[in-house]
Tab-separated table of C-alpha atoms in Angstrom:
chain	number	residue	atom	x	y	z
A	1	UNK	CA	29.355	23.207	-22.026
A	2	UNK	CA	30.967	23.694	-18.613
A	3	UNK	CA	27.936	20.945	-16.856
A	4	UNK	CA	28.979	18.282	-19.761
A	5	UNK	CA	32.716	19.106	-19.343
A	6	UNK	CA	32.191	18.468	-15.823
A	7	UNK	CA	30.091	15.284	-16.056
A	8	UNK	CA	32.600	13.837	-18.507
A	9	UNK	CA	35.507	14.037	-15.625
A	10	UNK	CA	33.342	12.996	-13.243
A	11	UNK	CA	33.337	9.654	-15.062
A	12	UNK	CA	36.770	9.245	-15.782
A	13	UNK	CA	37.120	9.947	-12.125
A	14	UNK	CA	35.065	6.825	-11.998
A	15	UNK	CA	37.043	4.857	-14.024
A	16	UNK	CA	40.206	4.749	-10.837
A	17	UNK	CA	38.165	1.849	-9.042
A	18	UNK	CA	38.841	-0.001	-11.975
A	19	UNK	CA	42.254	-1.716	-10.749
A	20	UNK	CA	44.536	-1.842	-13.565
A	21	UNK	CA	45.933	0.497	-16.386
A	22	UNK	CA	43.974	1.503	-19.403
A	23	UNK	CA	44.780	1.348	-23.017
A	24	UNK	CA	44.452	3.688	-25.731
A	25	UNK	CA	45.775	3.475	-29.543
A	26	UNK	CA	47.688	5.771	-32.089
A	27	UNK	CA	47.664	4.505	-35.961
A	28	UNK	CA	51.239	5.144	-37.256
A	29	UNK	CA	50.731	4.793	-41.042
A	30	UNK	CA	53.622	6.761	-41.945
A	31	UNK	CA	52.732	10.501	-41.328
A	32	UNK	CA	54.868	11.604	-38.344
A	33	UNK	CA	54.319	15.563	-38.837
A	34	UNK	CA	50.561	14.536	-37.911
A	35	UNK	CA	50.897	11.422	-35.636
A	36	UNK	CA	53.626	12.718	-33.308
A	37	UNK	CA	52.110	16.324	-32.251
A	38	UNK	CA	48.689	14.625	-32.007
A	39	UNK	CA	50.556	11.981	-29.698
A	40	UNK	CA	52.358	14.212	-27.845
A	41	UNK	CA	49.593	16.177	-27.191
A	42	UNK	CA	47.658	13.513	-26.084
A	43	UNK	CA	50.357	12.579	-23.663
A	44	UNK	CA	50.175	15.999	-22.375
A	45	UNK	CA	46.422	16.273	-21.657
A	46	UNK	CA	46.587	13.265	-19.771
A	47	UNK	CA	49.289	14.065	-17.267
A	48	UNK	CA	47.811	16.843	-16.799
A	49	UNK	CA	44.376	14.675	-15.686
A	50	UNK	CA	46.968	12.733	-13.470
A	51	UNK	CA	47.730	9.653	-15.318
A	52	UNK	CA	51.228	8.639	-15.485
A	53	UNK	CA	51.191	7.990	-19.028
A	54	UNK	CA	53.721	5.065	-20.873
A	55	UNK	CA	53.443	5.226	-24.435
A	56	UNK	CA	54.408	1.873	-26.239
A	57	UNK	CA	56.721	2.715	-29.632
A	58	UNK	CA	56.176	-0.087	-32.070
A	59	UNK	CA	57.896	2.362	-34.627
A	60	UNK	CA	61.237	1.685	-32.297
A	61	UNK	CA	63.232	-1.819	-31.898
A	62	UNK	CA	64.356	-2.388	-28.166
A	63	UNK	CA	67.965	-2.909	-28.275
A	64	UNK	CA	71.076	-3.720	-25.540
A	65	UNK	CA	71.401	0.426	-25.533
A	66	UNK	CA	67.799	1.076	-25.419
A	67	UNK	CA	65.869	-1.791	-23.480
A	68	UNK	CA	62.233	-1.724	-23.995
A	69	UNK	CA	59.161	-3.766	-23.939
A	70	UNK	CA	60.683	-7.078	-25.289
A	71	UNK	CA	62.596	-6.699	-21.872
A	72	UNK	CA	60.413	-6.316	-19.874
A	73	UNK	CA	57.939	-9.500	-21.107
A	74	UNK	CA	61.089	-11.613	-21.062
A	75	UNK	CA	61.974	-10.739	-17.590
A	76	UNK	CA	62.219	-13.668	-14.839
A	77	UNK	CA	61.173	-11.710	-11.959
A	78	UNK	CA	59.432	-8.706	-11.290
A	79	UNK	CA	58.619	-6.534	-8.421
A	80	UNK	CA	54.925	-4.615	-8.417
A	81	UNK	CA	55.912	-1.769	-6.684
A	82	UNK	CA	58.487	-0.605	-9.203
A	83	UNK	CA	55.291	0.571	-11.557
A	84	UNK	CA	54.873	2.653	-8.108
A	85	UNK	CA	57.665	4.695	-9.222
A	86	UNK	CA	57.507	5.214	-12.950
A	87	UNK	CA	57.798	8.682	-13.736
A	88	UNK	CA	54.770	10.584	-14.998
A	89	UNK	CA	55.640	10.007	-18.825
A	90	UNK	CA	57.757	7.390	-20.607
A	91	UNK	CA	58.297	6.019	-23.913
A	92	UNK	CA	59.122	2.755	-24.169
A	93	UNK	CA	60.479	0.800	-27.717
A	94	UNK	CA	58.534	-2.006	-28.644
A	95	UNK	CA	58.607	-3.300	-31.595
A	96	UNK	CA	59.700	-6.731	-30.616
A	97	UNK	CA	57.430	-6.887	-27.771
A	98	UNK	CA	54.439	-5.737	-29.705
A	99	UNK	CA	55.226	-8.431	-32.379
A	100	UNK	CA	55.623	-11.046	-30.422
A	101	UNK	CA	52.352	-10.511	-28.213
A	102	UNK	CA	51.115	-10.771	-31.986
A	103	UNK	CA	52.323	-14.185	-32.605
A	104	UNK	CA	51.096	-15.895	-29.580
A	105	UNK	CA	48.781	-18.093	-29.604
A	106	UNK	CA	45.894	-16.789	-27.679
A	107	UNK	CA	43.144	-13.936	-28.968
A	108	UNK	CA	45.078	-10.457	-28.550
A	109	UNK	CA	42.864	-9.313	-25.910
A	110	UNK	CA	44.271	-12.099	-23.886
A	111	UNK	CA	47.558	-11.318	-24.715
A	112	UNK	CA	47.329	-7.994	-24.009
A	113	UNK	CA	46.542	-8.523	-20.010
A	114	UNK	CA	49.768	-9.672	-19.353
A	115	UNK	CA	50.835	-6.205	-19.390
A	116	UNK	CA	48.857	-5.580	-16.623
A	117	UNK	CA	50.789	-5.829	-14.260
A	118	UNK	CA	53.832	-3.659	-15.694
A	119	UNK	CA	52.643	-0.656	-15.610
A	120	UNK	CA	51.397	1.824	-12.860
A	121	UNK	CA	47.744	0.460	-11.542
A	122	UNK	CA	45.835	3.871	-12.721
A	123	UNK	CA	47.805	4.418	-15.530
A	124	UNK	CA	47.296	4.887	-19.319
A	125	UNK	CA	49.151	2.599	-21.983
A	126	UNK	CA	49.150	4.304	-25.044
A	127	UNK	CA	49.970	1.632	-28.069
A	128	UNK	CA	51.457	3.632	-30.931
A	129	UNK	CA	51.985	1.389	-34.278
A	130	UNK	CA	51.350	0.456	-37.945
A	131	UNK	CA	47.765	-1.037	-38.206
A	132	UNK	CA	49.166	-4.507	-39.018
A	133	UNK	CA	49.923	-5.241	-35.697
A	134	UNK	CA	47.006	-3.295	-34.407
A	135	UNK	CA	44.260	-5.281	-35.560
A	136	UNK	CA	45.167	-9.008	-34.149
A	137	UNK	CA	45.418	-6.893	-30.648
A	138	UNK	CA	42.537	-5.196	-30.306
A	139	UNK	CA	40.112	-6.175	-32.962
A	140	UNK	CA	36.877	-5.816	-31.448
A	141	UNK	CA	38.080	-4.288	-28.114
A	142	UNK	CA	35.913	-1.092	-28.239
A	143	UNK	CA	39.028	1.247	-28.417
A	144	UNK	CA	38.807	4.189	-30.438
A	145	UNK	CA	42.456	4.506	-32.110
A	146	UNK	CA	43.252	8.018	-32.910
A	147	UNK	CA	43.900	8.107	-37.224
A	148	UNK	CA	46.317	11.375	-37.137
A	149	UNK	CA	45.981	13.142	-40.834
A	150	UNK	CA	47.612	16.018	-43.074
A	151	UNK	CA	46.948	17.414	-46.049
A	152	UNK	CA	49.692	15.165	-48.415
A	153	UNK	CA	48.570	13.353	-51.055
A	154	UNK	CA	50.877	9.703	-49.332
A	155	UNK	CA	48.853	10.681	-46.092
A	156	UNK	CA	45.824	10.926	-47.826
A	157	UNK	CA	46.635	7.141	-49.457
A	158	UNK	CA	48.181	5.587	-46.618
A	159	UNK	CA	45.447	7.121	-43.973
A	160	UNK	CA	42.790	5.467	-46.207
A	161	UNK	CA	44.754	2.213	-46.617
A	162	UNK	CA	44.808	1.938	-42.544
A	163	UNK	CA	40.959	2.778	-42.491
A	164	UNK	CA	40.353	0.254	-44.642
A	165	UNK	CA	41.943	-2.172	-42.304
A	166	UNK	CA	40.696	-0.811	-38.973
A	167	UNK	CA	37.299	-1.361	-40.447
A	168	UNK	CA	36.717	-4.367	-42.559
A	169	UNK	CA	39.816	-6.496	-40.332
A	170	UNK	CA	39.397	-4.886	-36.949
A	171	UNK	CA	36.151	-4.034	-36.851
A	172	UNK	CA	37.384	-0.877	-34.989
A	173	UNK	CA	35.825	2.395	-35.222
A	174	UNK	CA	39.093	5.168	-35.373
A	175	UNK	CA	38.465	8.690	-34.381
A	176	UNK	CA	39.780	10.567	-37.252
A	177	UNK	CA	42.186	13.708	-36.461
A	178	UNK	CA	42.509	16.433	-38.702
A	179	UNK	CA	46.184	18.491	-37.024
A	180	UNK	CA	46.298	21.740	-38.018
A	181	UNK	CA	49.009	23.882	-37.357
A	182	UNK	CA	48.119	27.513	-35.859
A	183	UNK	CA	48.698	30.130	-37.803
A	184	UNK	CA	49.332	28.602	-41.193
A	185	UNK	CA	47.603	30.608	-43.917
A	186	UNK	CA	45.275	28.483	-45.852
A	187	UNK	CA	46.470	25.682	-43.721
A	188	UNK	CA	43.088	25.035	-43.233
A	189	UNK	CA	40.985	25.237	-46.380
A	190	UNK	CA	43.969	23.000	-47.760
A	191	UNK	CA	43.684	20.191	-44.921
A	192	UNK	CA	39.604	20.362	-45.311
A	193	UNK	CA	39.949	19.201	-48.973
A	194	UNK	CA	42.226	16.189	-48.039
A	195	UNK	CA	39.327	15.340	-45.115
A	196	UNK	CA	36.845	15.628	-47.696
A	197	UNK	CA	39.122	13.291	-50.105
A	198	UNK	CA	38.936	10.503	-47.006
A	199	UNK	CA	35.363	10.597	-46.407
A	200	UNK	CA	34.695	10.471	-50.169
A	201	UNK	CA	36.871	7.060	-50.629
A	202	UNK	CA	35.748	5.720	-47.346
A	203	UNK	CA	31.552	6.202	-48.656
A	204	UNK	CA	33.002	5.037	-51.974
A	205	UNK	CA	34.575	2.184	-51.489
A	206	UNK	CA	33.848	1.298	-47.829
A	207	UNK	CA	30.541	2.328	-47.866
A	208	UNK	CA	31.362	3.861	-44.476
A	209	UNK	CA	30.757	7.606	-43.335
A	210	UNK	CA	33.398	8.936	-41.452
A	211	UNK	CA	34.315	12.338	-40.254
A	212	UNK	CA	37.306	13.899	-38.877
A	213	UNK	CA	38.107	15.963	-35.562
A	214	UNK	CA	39.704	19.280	-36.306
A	215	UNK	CA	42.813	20.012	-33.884
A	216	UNK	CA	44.707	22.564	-34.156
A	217	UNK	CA	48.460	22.252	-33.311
A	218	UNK	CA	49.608	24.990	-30.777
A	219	UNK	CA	52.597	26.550	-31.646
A	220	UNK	CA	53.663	26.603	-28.275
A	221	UNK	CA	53.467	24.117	-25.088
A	222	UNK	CA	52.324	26.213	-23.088
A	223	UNK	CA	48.547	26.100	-21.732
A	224	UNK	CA	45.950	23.342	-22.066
A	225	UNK	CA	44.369	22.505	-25.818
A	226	UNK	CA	40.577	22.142	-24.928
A	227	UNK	CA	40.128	19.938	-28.089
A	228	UNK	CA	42.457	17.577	-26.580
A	229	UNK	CA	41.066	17.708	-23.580
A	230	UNK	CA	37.638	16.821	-24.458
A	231	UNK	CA	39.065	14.188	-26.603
A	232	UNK	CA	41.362	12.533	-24.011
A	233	UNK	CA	38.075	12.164	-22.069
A	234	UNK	CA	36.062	10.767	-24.874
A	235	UNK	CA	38.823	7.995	-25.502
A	236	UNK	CA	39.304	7.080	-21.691
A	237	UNK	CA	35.522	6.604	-21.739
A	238	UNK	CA	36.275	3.223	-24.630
A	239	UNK	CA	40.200	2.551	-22.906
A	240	UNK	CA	40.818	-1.022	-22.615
A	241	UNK	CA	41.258	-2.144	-19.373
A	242	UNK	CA	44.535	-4.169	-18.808
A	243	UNK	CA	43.695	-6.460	-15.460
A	244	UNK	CA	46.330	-6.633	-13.079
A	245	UNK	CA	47.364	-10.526	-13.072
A	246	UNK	CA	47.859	-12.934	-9.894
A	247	UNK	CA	50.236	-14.480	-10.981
A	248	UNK	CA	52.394	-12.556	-13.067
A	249	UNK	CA	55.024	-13.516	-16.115
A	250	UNK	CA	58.352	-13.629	-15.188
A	251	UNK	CA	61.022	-10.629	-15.007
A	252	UNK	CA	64.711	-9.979	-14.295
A	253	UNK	CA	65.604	-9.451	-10.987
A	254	UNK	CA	67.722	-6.659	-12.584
A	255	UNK	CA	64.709	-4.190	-14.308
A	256	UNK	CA	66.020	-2.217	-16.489
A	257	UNK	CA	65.163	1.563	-15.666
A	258	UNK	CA	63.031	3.556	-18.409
A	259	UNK	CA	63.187	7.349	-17.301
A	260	UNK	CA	60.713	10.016	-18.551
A	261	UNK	CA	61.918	10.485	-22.353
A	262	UNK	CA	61.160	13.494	-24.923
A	263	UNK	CA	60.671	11.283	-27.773
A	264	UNK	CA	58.868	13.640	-29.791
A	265	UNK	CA	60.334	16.528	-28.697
A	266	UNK	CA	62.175	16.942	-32.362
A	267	UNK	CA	58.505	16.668	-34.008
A	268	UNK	CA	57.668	20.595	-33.694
């Protein structure tokens, strides 16, 4: 376990001569108590790989209070070596940034790269929103997108409604993530049955075999969760690469500044 641990880091190692950030996705489908401690777990494990990490909140509008992503596309001027500076973690709204890359006029991949250049060069761009505007973005791309899910019957509908659309629109294979919080009695046996109720509509209906990833949710921050760990390196293995661009768009000669923020801090 330790020599295919190893090899696995030696190859995201790999991945720094690779100029440009990297992109991974997180489904929201409505199911917060299993998206947001799987996200910010995520976020953890790769910090702690030495990533600064900007996660992407489609579930947040940017507004005059709380600029976010639809600033920073709409910018007139920008200077690279601010992404030199960006703090280890930040969370950035975007929901009008994410929906607008979705209207363009180009394939989403392409629109996509011109976020190269706005975040640090060996960093990791986490996209976290509803599938909707997933699937015109990276339909096709390779990613993995992590499909967080608990044992509630509206999870259980709205986790198989995203599926559906992930597979038959996106063509996008999601790693499925069963969060399970530590020490819950029966939490387990209970979250098994709603896993099973997934697979068994997905073979049904989708004539598609999936299976889940069991996590289980620390009840403290403290220490590293190997689960994680292994599965941040599996995902950074399929990340999208977002190519630096030449000639970049256009930003404000006044950038707004985006500190590290504990978004899901209140998810626990």
């Amino acid at each position: 376990m330790l020599d295919r641990h190893a090899n696995q880091a030696e190859g995201l190692l790999g991945l720094v001569s690779q100029r440009g950030p990297r992109m991974l996705a997180v489904v929201h489908h409505g199911d917060e108590q299993a998206e947001l401690p799987l996200l910010w777990q995520l976020c953890l494990s790769l910090v702690s790989f030495g990533h600064a990490v900007t996660v992407l909140d489609a579930t947040k509008p940017e507004s005059d209070a709380n600029p976010g992503l639809a600033e920073l596309l709409d910018s007139a001027h920008w200077n690279d070596n601010a992404s030199r500076d960006a703090p280890a973690w930040t969370v950035l709204p975007a929901g009008k940034g994410i929906q607008s890359l979705c209207t363009l006029r180009v394939p989403g991949l392409q629109s996509l790269q011109q976020l190269g250049h706005l975040f640090p060069q060996e960093g990791v761009v986490i996209l976290y929103c509803k599938v909707e505007w997933m699937t015109p973005l990276i339909a096709g791309s390779g990613i993995e997108p992590l499909l967080a899910v608990s044992q509630s019957r509206t999870s259980l509908i709205t986790s198989y409604l995203a599926l559906k659309r992930l597979l038959i629109t996106g063509k996008l294979r999601p790693t499925i993530v069963n969060m399970i919080q530590e020490g819950a009695p029966n939490r387990e046996d209970t979250q098994q049955q709603a896993i099973s109720s997934l697979s068994d509509c997905a073979k049904k209906f989708l004539g598609q075999d999936v299976k889940a990833i069991n996590i289980i949710e620390p009840s403290s921050e403290e220490g590293q969760n190997d689960d994680i760990q292994r599965l941040t390196l599996r995902l950074m293995e399929n990340a999208l690469p977002l190519a630096s661009m030449k000639t970049p768009i256009a930003v404000s000669p006044h950038m707004p500044h985006f500190g590290h923020v504990d978004h899901f801090a209140g998810s626990h």
